[in-house]
CSV table of C-alpha atoms in Angstrom, one decimal:
chain,number,residue,atom,x,y,z
F,1,MET,CA,-6.4,8.5,19.9
F,2,ALA,CA,-7.1,11.1,17.1
F,3,CYS,CA,-7.1,8.0,15.2
F,4,TRP,CA,-9.2,5.4,17.1
F,5,LEU,CA,-11.7,8.5,17.9
F,6,SER,CA,-11.2,8.2,13.7
F,7,ALA,CA,-12.1,4.8,13.7
F,8,ILE,CA,-14.7,4.9,15.7
F,9,VAL,CA,-16.3,7.9,13.1
F,10,MET,CA,-15.9,5.6,10.4
F,11,ALA,CA,-17.5,2.9,12.3
F,12,GLY,CA,-20.6,5.4,13.5
F,13,ILE,CA,-21.0,6.6,10.0
F,14,ALA,CA,-20.6,3.1,9.1
F,15,LEU,CA,-23.9,2.1,11.2
F,16,ALA,CA,-25.1,4.4,10.6
F,17,VAL,CA,-26.0,4.9,7.3
F,18,ALA,CA,-26.6,1.2,7.3
F,19,PRO,CA,-30.0,0.5,7.5
F,20,HIS,CA,-30.0,2.6,4.2
F,21,ALA,CA,-27.8,-0.4,2.9
F,22,ALA,CA,-29.4,-3.2,3.9
F,23,ALA,CA,-32.6,-2.9,2.1
F,24,ALA,CA,-30.2,-2.4,-1.4
F,25,PRO,CA,-28.7,-6.2,-2.2
F,26,ASP,CA,-26.4,-8.3,-0.4
F,27,SER,CA,-23.3,-8.4,-1.8
F,28,THR,CA,-22.2,-10.8,0.2
F,29,SER,CA,-20.9,-12.7,-2.4
F,30,GLY,CA,-18.1,-10.4,-3.1
F,31,GLN,CA,-16.1,-10.8,0.0
F,32,SER,CA,-12.4,-10.9,-0.5
F,33,ASN,CA,-11.8,-13.5,2.1
F,34,SER,CA,-9.4,-15.6,1.2
F,35,THR,CA,-9.3,-19.2,4.1
F,36,ALA,CA,-10.8,-20.0,6.4
F,37,THR,CA,-8.1,-18.5,8.2
F,38,GLY,CA,-8.5,-15.4,6.8
F,39,ALA,CA,-12.0,-15.3,7.3
F,40,ARG,CA,-12.3,-15.3,10.7
F,41,ASP,CA,-8.6,-13.1,11.4
F,42,THR,CA,-10.7,-10.4,8.8
F,43,LYS,CA,-10.5,-7.5,9.3
F,44,LEU,CA,12.7,14.6,-9.8
F,45,ALA,CA,15.2,14.2,-11.2
F,46,ALA,CA,18.3,17.2,-9.5
F,47,ARG,CA,17.9,18.1,-6.0
F,48,ALA,CA,14.8,20.9,-6.6
F,49,GLY,CA,15.5,23.9,-4.8
F,50,ALA,CA,14.3,27.4,-5.1
F,51,ARG,CA,17.4,27.2,-7.5
F,52,GLY,CA,15.6,25.5,-10.6
F,53,ALA,CA,14.6,23.2,-12.3
F,54,PRO,CA,15.7,19.4,-11.5
F,55,ASN,CA,18.8,18.7,-14.6
F,56,LEU,CA,19.0,15.8,-16.1
F,57,ALA,CA,22.7,15.7,-17.6
F,58,PRO,CA,24.4,12.3,-17.4
F,59,ARG,CA,26.4,11.6,-14.7
F,60,THR,CA,30.2,11.6,-15.2
F,61,LYS,CA,30.7,9.7,-12.3
F,62,PRO,CA,30.0,6.6,-11.1
F,63,ARG,CA,26.5,5.9,-9.0
F,64,SER,CA,26.4,4.3,-5.7
F,65,ALA,CA,22.4,4.5,-5.1
F,66,MET,CA,21.6,1.4,-7.9
F,67,ALA,CA,23.5,-0.9,-4.9
F,68,PRO,CA,24.0,0.9,-2.0
F,69,ASP,CA,26.2,-0.2,1.1
F,70,ARG,CA,24.7,-2.2,3.3
F,71,SER,CA,27.1,-1.4,5.5
F,72,ALA,CA,25.8,1.1,6.7
F,73,THR,CA,21.9,0.3,6.8
F,74,THR,CA,21.5,-2.8,6.8
F,75,THR,CA,22.9,-6.7,6.0
F,76,ARG,CA,20.9,-10.3,5.4
F,77,THR,CA,21.8,-14.0,6.2
F,78,ARG,CA,19.5,-16.8,5.4
F,79,VAL,CA,18.9,-18.7,8.6
F,80,SER,CA,17.6,-22.0,9.3
F,81,ALA,CA,15.0,-22.5,12.0
F,82,ALA,CA,16.3,-22.5,15.0
F,83,VAL,CA,16.6,-18.4,14.8
F,84,THR,CA,15.1,-17.6,18.3
F,85,PRO,CA,11.8,-14.8,18.4
F,86,ALA,CA,12.8,-11.1,19.9
F,87,ALA,CA,11.3,-10.5,23.1
F,88,GLU,CA,8.1,-8.8,21.8
F,89,ALA,CA,5.1,-10.1,20.3
F,90,GLU,CA,6.5,-11.9,17.8
F,91,ILE,CA,4.9,-14.5,16.0
F,92,ASP,CA,6.7,-17.6,15.9
F,93,ILE,CA,5.5,-20.9,12.8
F,94,ARG,CA,8.2,-23.3,13.1
F,95,SER,CA,6.0,-25.4,14.0
F,96,GLN,CA,2.5,-24.0,12.3
F,97,PRO,CA,2.3,-26.5,9.5
F,98,VAL,CA,2.8,-24.2,5.8
F,99,GLN,CA,0.1,-24.0,3.2
F,100,ALA,CA,1.3,-23.2,-0.2
F,101,THR,CA,-1.9,-21.7,-1.3
F,102,ALA,CA,-5.1,-21.2,-0.2
F,103,PRO,CA,-7.6,-24.0,-0.6
F,104,ASP,CA,-10.8,-22.3,-0.7
F,105,ALA,CA,-10.2,-18.4,-3.4
F,106,PRO,CA,-10.8,-20.1,-6.2
F,107,ARG,CA,-14.3,-21.3,-5.1
F,108,ALA,CA,-15.4,-18.2,-3.9
F,109,ALA,CA,-13.7,-16.4,-7.2
F,110,ALA,CA,-15.5,-18.9,-9.1
F,111,GLN,CA,-19.4,-18.2,-7.1
F,112,SER,CA,-18.5,-14.5,-6.9
F,113,THR,CA,-20.8,-12.7,-9.0
F,114,PRO,CA,-20.9,-7.8,-9.2
F,115,PRO,CA,-22.4,-7.0,-6.7
F,116,ARG,CA,-25.8,-5.1,-7.4
F,117,LYS,CA,-25.7,-1.0,-7.5
F,118,ARG,CA,-27.8,0.6,-4.9
F,119,ALA,CA,-29.0,4.2,-5.5
F,120,PRO,CA,-27.8,7.1,-2.3
F,121,SER,CA,-29.9,7.3,0.7
F,122,LEU,CA,-30.0,10.8,2.3
F,123,ALA,CA,-26.9,9.0,5.1
F,124,ASP,CA,-25.1,8.1,2.1
F,125,LEU,CA,-25.2,12.0,2.0
F,126,ILE,CA,-24.9,12.8,4.9
F,127,GLY,CA,-23.1,10.4,6.2
F,128,SER,CA,-20.4,11.3,3.1
F,129,VAL,CA,-20.4,15.5,4.3
F,130,VAL,CA,-18.8,13.8,7.9
F,131,LEU,CA,-16.3,11.8,5.7
F,132,ASN,CA,-15.3,14.8,3.6
F,133,VAL,CA,-15.0,16.9,7.1
F,134,VAL,CA,-13.3,13.7,9.1
F,135,VAL,CA,-10.8,13.1,6.1
F,136,GLY,CA,-9.8,16.7,5.8
F,137,ALA,CA,-9.6,17.2,9.4
F,138,ILE,CA,-7.1,14.3,9.6
F,139,HIS,CA,-5.2,15.8,6.2
F,140,LEU,CA,-4.5,19.3,7.8
F,141,ALA,CA,-3.3,17.5,11.2
F,142,ASP,CA,-0.8,15.7,9.5
F,143,GLY,CA,0.8,19.2,8.0
F,144,PRO,CA,4.1,19.0,6.0
F,145,PRO,CA,6.1,16.2,4.2
F,146,VAL,CA,8.4,15.6,6.4
F,147,LEU,CA,11.9,14.5,5.6
F,148,PRO,CA,14.4,12.8,7.6
F,149,PRO,CA,17.8,13.9,9.3
F,150,GLY,CA,20.9,13.7,6.9
F,151,SER,CA,18.5,13.1,3.5
F,152,THR,CA,19.7,13.9,0.6
F,153,VAL,CA,16.5,14.0,-1.3
F,154,THR,CA,15.0,17.2,-2.2
F,155,VAL,CA,10.9,17.0,-1.4
F,156,ARG,CA,8.5,19.7,-3.1
F,157,THR,CA,4.9,19.9,-2.9
F,158,SER,CA,1.7,20.6,-6.1
F,159,GLY,CA,-1.4,19.5,-7.0
F,160,LEU,CA,-1.8,16.5,-9.2
F,161,GLN,CA,-4.9,16.8,-11.5
F,162,VAL,CA,-6.3,12.6,-11.4
F,163,PRO,CA,-8.6,12.3,-14.2
F,164,VAL,CA,-12.2,11.1,-12.0
F,165,GLY,CA,-15.5,12.6,-12.5
F,166,ASN,CA,-15.0,15.8,-13.6
F,167,GLY,CA,-11.7,16.2,-12.5
F,168,ARG,CA,-10.5,16.0,-9.3
F,169,THR,CA,-7.2,17.9,-8.6
F,170,VAL,CA,-5.1,16.8,-5.2
F,171,GLN,CA,-2.0,17.0,-3.1
F,172,ALA,CA,1.5,15.0,-5.0
F,173,ASP,CA,4.1,15.2,-2.5
F,174,TRP,CA,7.3,15.1,-4.7
F,175,TYR,CA,10.2,13.4,-3.4
F,176,PHE,CA,14.0,14.3,-5.7
F,177,PRO,CA,17.1,12.2,-5.1
F,178,GLU,CA,20.0,14.5,-5.5
F,179,ASP,CA,21.9,12.5,-8.0
F,180,ALA,CA,19.6,12.9,-11.2
F,181,ASP,CA,20.4,11.4,-14.7
F,182,GLU,CA,19.1,8.9,-17.3
F,183,SER,CA,19.0,6.3,-14.7
F,184,THR,CA,17.0,7.6,-12.8
F,185,ARG,CA,13.3,5.6,-12.0
F,186,LEU,CA,9.9,6.6,-11.6
F,187,VAL,CA,8.0,5.0,-8.3
F,188,TYR,CA,4.4,5.7,-7.3
F,189,LEU,CA,3.0,5.7,-3.4
F,190,GLN,CA,-0.2,5.1,-2.7
F,191,HIS,CA,-1.4,5.5,1.2
F,192,GLY,CA,-3.9,3.4,2.8
F,193,PHE,CA,-7.4,3.9,4.0
F,194,LEU,CA,-7.5,7.5,6.3
F,195,ALA,CA,-4.1,8.7,5.6
F,196,SER,CA,-2.5,11.1,3.4
F,197,GLY,CA,1.1,11.5,1.4
F,198,PRO,CA,2.8,13.4,4.5
F,199,MET,CA,2.5,10.2,6.6
F,200,TYR,CA,4.1,8.7,4.9
F,201,SER,CA,7.2,11.1,4.5
F,202,TYR,CA,10.0,9.1,5.6
F,203,THR,CA,9.5,6.0,3.8
F,204,ALA,CA,9.1,8.0,0.7
F,205,ALA,CA,12.5,9.6,1.7
F,206,ARG,CA,14.7,6.8,1.7
F,207,LEU,CA,12.7,5.1,-1.2
F,208,ALA,CA,14.2,7.8,-3.2
F,209,GLU,CA,17.1,7.7,-2.2
F,210,ARG,CA,17.5,4.4,-2.2
F,211,THR,CA,16.4,3.1,-5.2
F,212,ASN,CA,17.2,6.4,-6.9
F,213,SER,CA,13.4,7.7,-8.0
F,214,ILE,CA,11.7,10.1,-7.9
F,215,VAL,CA,8.4,9.6,-5.4
F,216,VAL,CA,5.2,10.8,-6.0
F,217,ALA,CA,2.6,10.2,-3.0
F,218,PRO,CA,-0.1,11.5,-3.7
F,219,SER,CA,-2.8,12.4,-1.5
F,220,LEU,CA,-6.6,11.2,-1.9
F,221,SER,CA,-9.7,10.5,-1.0
F,222,SER,CA,-10.7,7.9,1.7
F,223,ASN,CA,-15.3,9.0,1.4
F,224,PHE,CA,-15.5,5.1,0.8
F,225,LEU,CA,-19.6,6.9,1.0
F,226,ASP,CA,-19.0,9.1,-2.0
F,227,PRO,CA,-21.8,8.3,-4.5
F,228,GLY,CA,-18.9,8.9,-7.2
F,229,ALA,CA,-17.2,6.1,-5.9
F,230,ALA,CA,-14.8,9.0,-5.6
F,231,TRP,CA,-11.6,7.1,-2.8
F,232,VAL,CA,-9.3,5.3,-2.7
F,233,GLY,CA,-10.9,2.0,-2.2
F,234,GLY,CA,-13.2,2.7,-5.0
F,235,ALA,CA,-12.9,1.7,-8.7
F,236,PRO,CA,-12.9,4.6,-10.9
F,237,MET,CA,-9.9,6.3,-8.2
F,238,GLN,CA,-7.7,3.1,-9.1
F,239,ARG,CA,-9.0,3.4,-12.9
F,240,ALA,CA,-8.3,7.0,-12.9
F,241,VAL,CA,-4.4,6.5,-11.0
F,242,ALA,CA,-3.5,4.2,-13.8
F,243,ASP,CA,-4.5,6.7,-16.9
F,244,LEU,CA,-2.4,8.1,-15.3
F,245,PHE,CA,0.2,6.6,-16.6
F,246,VAL,CA,-0.6,6.4,-20.7
F,247,GLY,CA,0.3,8.5,-23.4
F,248,ASP,CA,2.7,11.5,-22.8
F,249,ARG,CA,1.5,11.1,-18.7
F,250,GLU,CA,0.6,15.3,-18.6
F,251,ALA,CA,-0.5,14.8,-14.9
F,252,LEU,CA,2.2,13.5,-13.8
F,253,VAL,CA,5.0,16.5,-15.9
F,254,ARG,CA,2.8,18.7,-15.1
F,255,SER,CA,2.7,18.3,-11.8
F,256,ALA,CA,5.9,17.5,-11.4
F,257,SER,CA,7.5,20.1,-12.8
F,258,ALA,CA,5.0,22.9,-11.1
F,259,ALA,CA,7.1,21.1,-7.8
F,260,ALA,CA,10.2,21.1,-8.9
F,261,GLY,CA,10.1,24.5,-10.2
F,262,GLY,CA,11.0,23.8,-14.1
F,263,THR,CA,10.2,21.4,-16.6
F,264,VAL,CA,10.8,18.4,-15.7
F,265,ALA,CA,11.7,15.1,-18.3
F,266,LEU,CA,9.6,11.9,-15.7
F,267,PRO,CA,11.6,8.0,-16.6
F,268,GLN,CA,9.7,5.8,-18.3
F,269,LYS,CA,10.0,2.9,-15.9
F,270,PHE,CA,8.0,3.1,-12.9
F,271,VAL,CA,6.6,0.6,-9.9
F,272,LEU,CA,3.8,0.9,-8.3
F,273,VAL,CA,3.9,0.6,-4.8
F,274,GLY,CA,0.5,0.7,-1.6
F,275,HIS,CA,-0.1,0.7,1.5
F,276,SER,CA,-3.2,-0.7,3.5
F,277,ALA,CA,-5.7,0.2,1.0
F,278,GLY,CA,-2.6,1.8,-0.8
F,279,GLY,CA,-2.1,-1.6,-1.6
F,280,THR,CA,-5.3,-3.3,-3.6
F,281,LEU,CA,-5.5,0.4,-5.6
F,282,VAL,CA,-1.6,-0.2,-6.9
F,283,THR,CA,-2.8,-3.5,-7.9
F,284,ALA,CA,-6.0,-3.0,-9.5
F,285,ALA,CA,-4.5,0.3,-11.3
F,286,ALA,CA,-1.9,-2.8,-12.7
F,287,GLY,CA,-5.3,-4.7,-13.8
F,288,TYR,CA,-6.1,-1.3,-16.2
F,289,LEU,CA,-3.0,-0.6,-17.2
F,290,ALA,CA,-3.4,-3.7,-18.3
F,291,ASP,CA,-6.4,-2.7,-20.2
F,292,ASN,CA,-5.5,0.8,-21.6
F,293,GLY,CA,-1.9,-0.3,-22.4
F,294,GLY,CA,0.7,1.2,-19.8
F,295,ILE,CA,1.1,-1.7,-18.5
F,296,THR,CA,4.0,-1.8,-20.5
F,297,ASP,CA,6.3,0.5,-19.0
F,298,LEU,CA,5.1,-1.0,-15.4
F,299,ALA,CA,8.3,-2.8,-14.0
F,300,GLY,CA,6.3,-4.5,-11.4
F,301,ILE,CA,4.1,-4.0,-7.8
F,302,VAL,CA,5.2,-3.8,-4.4
F,303,LEU,CA,2.7,-4.5,-1.7
F,304,LEU,CA,3.4,-3.2,2.2
F,305,ASP,CA,0.9,-5.1,4.0
F,306,GLY,CA,-1.9,-4.7,0.9
F,307,VAL,CA,-5.5,-4.8,2.4
F,308,GLU,CA,-8.5,-5.0,0.1
F,309,PRO,CA,-12.1,-3.8,2.2
F,310,SER,CA,-14.8,-6.9,2.1
F,311,GLY,CA,-16.8,-7.0,-0.5
F,312,SER,CA,-14.7,-5.4,-2.8
F,313,ARG,CA,-13.2,-7.7,-5.7
F,314,ALA,CA,-10.3,-5.4,-6.7
F,315,VAL,CA,-7.7,-7.6,-6.3
F,316,GLU,CA,-9.4,-10.8,-7.1
F,317,GLU,CA,-10.0,-9.2,-11.1
F,318,ALA,CA,-6.8,-7.5,-11.3
F,319,LEU,CA,-4.8,-10.5,-10.9
F,320,ALA,CA,-6.3,-12.3,-13.3
F,321,LYS,CA,-5.3,-9.9,-15.9
F,322,LEU,CA,-1.6,-9.8,-14.2
F,323,THR,CA,-1.3,-13.0,-16.6
F,324,GLY,CA,1.0,-14.2,-19.4
F,325,PRO,CA,2.6,-11.0,-21.3
F,326,ASN,CA,1.3,-8.7,-18.7
F,327,ASP,CA,2.3,-10.9,-15.9
F,328,ARG,CA,4.2,-8.5,-13.8
F,329,PRO,CA,6.1,-9.2,-9.9
F,330,VAL,CA,3.7,-8.6,-7.3
F,331,TYR,CA,5.9,-8.7,-3.6
F,332,LEU,CA,3.9,-8.3,-0.4
F,333,ILE,CA,5.8,-7.9,3.1
F,334,SER,CA,3.0,-8.7,5.1
F,335,SER,CA,2.0,-8.1,8.9
F,336,GLN,CA,0.9,-10.2,11.1
F,337,ARG,CA,-2.7,-12.0,11.1
F,338,TYR,CA,-5.4,-9.2,13.0
F,339,PHE,CA,-7.7,-7.0,11.5
F,340,TRP,CA,-5.2,-4.2,10.2
F,341,SER,CA,-4.8,-6.5,7.9
F,342,ARG,CA,-7.8,-8.2,7.2
F,343,GLY,CA,-6.8,-11.6,8.2
F,344,GLY,CA,-3.7,-11.6,6.2
F,345,ASP,CA,-6.4,-11.4,3.7
F,346,MET,CA,-3.7,-10.3,0.5
F,347,ALA,CA,-0.8,-13.3,1.6
F,348,ASP,CA,-4.0,-15.3,1.0
F,349,LYS,CA,-5.0,-13.7,-1.7
F,350,LEU,CA,-1.4,-13.8,-3.9
F,351,GLY,CA,-1.0,-18.0,-2.3
F,352,ALA,CA,-4.1,-18.0,-4.2
F,353,ALA,CA,-3.4,-17.0,-7.2
F,354,ARG,CA,-0.1,-17.4,-7.9
F,355,GLY,CA,0.8,-19.9,-5.3
F,356,ASP,CA,3.7,-21.3,-8.1
F,357,ARG,CA,6.1,-18.5,-6.9
F,358,PHE,CA,7.2,-15.9,-4.1
F,359,ASN,CA,4.9,-13.7,-3.3
F,360,GLY,CA,6.6,-11.5,-0.3
F,361,VAL,CA,7.6,-12.3,3.5
F,362,SER,CA,6.0,-11.5,6.2
F,363,LEU,CA,7.7,-9.5,9.5
F,364,GLU,CA,7.6,-11.4,13.6
F,365,GLY,CA,6.0,-9.3,15.1
F,366,GLY,CA,5.0,-7.0,12.6
F,367,TRP,CA,2.1,-3.9,12.3
F,368,HIS,CA,0.1,-2.7,9.9
F,369,SER,CA,1.9,0.3,11.2
F,370,ASP,CA,5.2,-0.3,9.9
F,371,TYR,CA,5.1,1.0,6.5
F,372,LEU,CA,4.1,4.3,7.8
F,373,TYR,CA,6.5,6.4,9.2
F,374,GLY,CA,6.5,9.5,8.9
F,375,GLY,CA,7.7,13.1,10.8
F,376,ASN,CA,5.1,13.9,12.9
F,377,PRO,CA,5.4,12.6,15.8
F,378,LEU,CA,1.8,13.2,17.4
F,379,ILE,CA,-0.3,11.5,13.9
F,380,GLN,CA,2.9,8.6,14.5
F,381,ARG,CA,2.0,8.0,18.2
F,382,ALA,CA,-1.4,7.9,17.4
F,383,GLN,CA,-0.7,5.4,14.4
F,384,TYR,CA,1.5,3.2,16.5
F,385,LEU,CA,-2.1,3.6,19.9
F,386,ILE,CA,-4.7,2.2,17.3
F,387,THR,CA,-2.6,-0.5,14.9
F,388,GLY,CA,0.6,-1.4,17.3
F,389,VAL,CA,3.8,-0.3,18.1
F,390,SER,CA,5.8,-1.3,15.3
F,391,ALA,CA,9.4,-2.6,16.5
F,392,LYS,CA,12.2,-0.2,15.1
F,393,ARG,CA,14.6,-3.4,13.6
F,394,ASN,CA,11.0,-4.2,12.0
F,395,VAL,CA,10.9,-0.2,10.7
F,396,ALA,CA,14.3,-1.0,9.3
F,397,ALA,CA,14.2,-4.2,7.6
F,398,ALA,CA,10.3,-3.2,5.8
F,399,GLN,CA,12.1,-0.4,4.2
F,400,ASP,CA,15.2,-2.0,2.7
F,401,ILE,CA,13.6,-5.4,2.1
F,402,SER,CA,10.7,-3.1,-0.5
F,403,ALA,CA,13.9,-0.8,-1.2
F,404,GLY,CA,15.8,-4.4,-3.2
F,405,TRP,CA,12.4,-5.6,-4.6
F,406,VAL,CA,12.2,-1.9,-6.1
F,407,ASN,CA,15.9,-1.9,-7.5
F,408,ASP,CA,15.6,-5.4,-8.5
F,409,LEU,CA,12.2,-5.0,-10.1
F,410,PHE,CA,14.1,-2.2,-12.7
F,411,ALA,CA,16.6,-4.2,-12.8
F,412,GLY,CA,14.9,-7.3,-13.8
F,413,THR,CA,17.3,-9.5,-12.2
F,414,ARG,CA,16.8,-10.6,-8.1
F,415,SER,CA,20.9,-9.8,-6.8
F,416,ASP,CA,18.8,-7.1,-4.4
F,417,GLY,CA,16.0,-8.0,-2.5
F,418,ILE,CA,15.0,-11.1,-0.6
F,419,TYR,CA,13.9,-14.6,-1.6
F,420,GLY,CA,13.6,-17.6,-1.3
F,421,ALA,CA,11.1,-21.2,-0.6
F,422,ALA,CA,8.2,-21.0,1.6
F,423,GLY,CA,8.7,-21.1,5.1
F,424,GLU,CA,11.8,-20.1,4.4
F,425,ARG,CA,13.3,-18.2,7.6
F,426,MET,CA,15.7,-15.1,6.5
F,427,SER,CA,16.8,-13.1,9.5
F,428,ILE,CA,17.5,-8.6,8.5
F,429,VAL,CA,20.7,-7.2,10.3
F,430,THR,CA,20.1,-3.5,10.9
F,431,PRO,CA,21.0,-0.8,13.1
F,432,ASP,CA,18.4,-0.9,15.1
F,433,GLY,CA,18.5,-4.7,15.6
F,434,THR,CA,17.7,-7.9,13.6
F,435,ALA,CA,14.5,-8.9,12.3
F,436,THR,CA,13.4,-12.3,10.4
F,437,ALA,CA,11.1,-12.2,7.6
F,438,VAL,CA,9.5,-15.8,6.9
F,439,VAL,CA,8.9,-15.8,3.3
F,440,LEU,CA,4.8,-16.2,2.4
F,441,PRO,CA,2.5,-17.7,2.8
F,442,LEU,CA,1.6,-16.5,6.7
F,443,GLY,CA,0.9,-19.0,9.4
F,444,PRO,CA,-1.7,-19.1,11.7
F,445,ALA,CA,-2.7,-16.1,13.6
F,446,ARG,CA,-1.9,-15.6,17.3
F,447,ARG,CA,-3.2,-13.5,19.0
F,448,THR,CA,-3.9,-12.4,22.7
F,449,PRO,CA,-7.7,-12.2,24.8
F,450,LEU,CA,-7.6,-9.0,23.9
F,451,GLN,CA,-6.7,-8.4,20.6
F,452,ARG,CA,-9.2,-11.4,19.7
F,453,VAL,CA,-11.7,-8.5,21.1
F,454,VAL,CA,-10.7,-6.4,19.8
F,455,ASP,CA,-10.3,-7.4,16.0
F,456,GLY,CA,-13.5,-9.1,16.6
F,457,PHE,CA,-15.5,-5.2,17.9
F,458,PHE,CA,-14.2,-4.3,14.3
F,459,THR,CA,-14.6,-6.6,12.3
F,460,VAL,CA,-17.8,-7.3,12.6
F,461,ILE,CA,-18.8,-3.5,11.9
F,462,PHE,CA,-16.3,-3.1,9.0
F,463,ASP,CA,-16.6,-5.7,7.0
F,464,TRP,CA,-20.3,-6.2,7.0
F,465,ALA,CA,-19.5,-2.8,5.5
F,466,GLY,CA,-17.8,-3.2,3.3
F,467,ARG,CA,-20.0,-5.9,2.0
F,468,ASN,CA,-23.0,-3.4,2.4
F,469,VAL,CA,-22.2,0.2,2.7
F,470,PHE,CA,-18.8,0.7,0.9
F,471,VAL,CA,-19.1,2.4,-2.1
F,472,TYR,CA,-17.1,0.8,-4.9
F,473,GLU,CA,-18.7,2.3,-8.2
F,474,PRO,CA,-21.0,4.6,-9.2
F,475,LEU,CA,-24.5,4.9,-7.4
F,476,HIS,CA,-27.6,5.8,-9.6
F,477,VAL,CA,-28.0,9.3,-9.2
């Protein structure tokens, strides 16, 4: 219920500032829908305890974290189109035509022009204050990060100085694997809109454990009316995250060391992982890394049902930079086409920009909440209420797939993750049942009448607000 109220509050704020924003030029040309269907369906180191800092001394025993024992977790096999969907609301695309690319996207991209800036109105400023209160209340409600039962990682929280504006200190949750050495990796995990790092504590802990990675999960603002655009969807914040990985990475090292209780030497190579709007942030950050030279140490990007708000051009611009010597893999796990995935918009954009390669998979019956997994039961239930109740098999499969891709990105191989040809179906056997993954592109949307009504309501509001109200670049003050 809290999430529904938050969504309604967001819609109310967007509508409240709409008359003022409407007077400004419409930036529809910056909308990021990729196909007609998309438009219709839019929408560290060692265990750190009180005893001191992590120890990065070389290991003297074989490492198993690099190749976890799948027999105790999940197994996967390729299957034919005869796989029978589970009884839950899953998408059956066996009889649907598969398109390898989204042909309308290049044309839209070619016609796009940068949206002009507008001056902040009184409604913007008041709405910004209200949004800060709402987001603050959400962060207060989610509590500290909680580890899953039996986890071998240690989580500690500290402040992280983000170089946006005059500098902003945010909460950062650091997950340190139990047995870390010089082979330990670094993963940056970014939450989505109206979320926070602790909401992903189970996701982060299992990623750290299964990939032998230090995982940092910062909590950023979701204030889309911030005049400085210092929020998860704003270009200044996306650029600031990229700047964290340049040079000696002083801000990250200081934050990790404060969390660990002693000096930490962070791994050089890193992978960016993002859920929902966090997927857009890490993709955009990769583009800025191509600009500032930090991309040398970027192994790749994993998107967990990434979503780009209407009116943003961050993904389009970033993918244009990730070519040639700056080319990096971008893998997406997508939910079905519905409002919370913006109608599968991210899958369509990847298909349009990178139609000649493997871009990821979708989970049949997948929901936007499959990747947002934490230890606060009230927050978890609220997320399920608004985005759909995740099937346990899909939650487990998402963890398996993302961990496999991260391991492969660091190793520069394709031995741990799942890959295939367009439309290929694969079964992911987990302790919670067998999930089915289908190689992108996405098939058509299959929704109930009620889903269409709900999707339509939020799509009309948020897509228009995304093009006319959301602040992606600093406003003229």
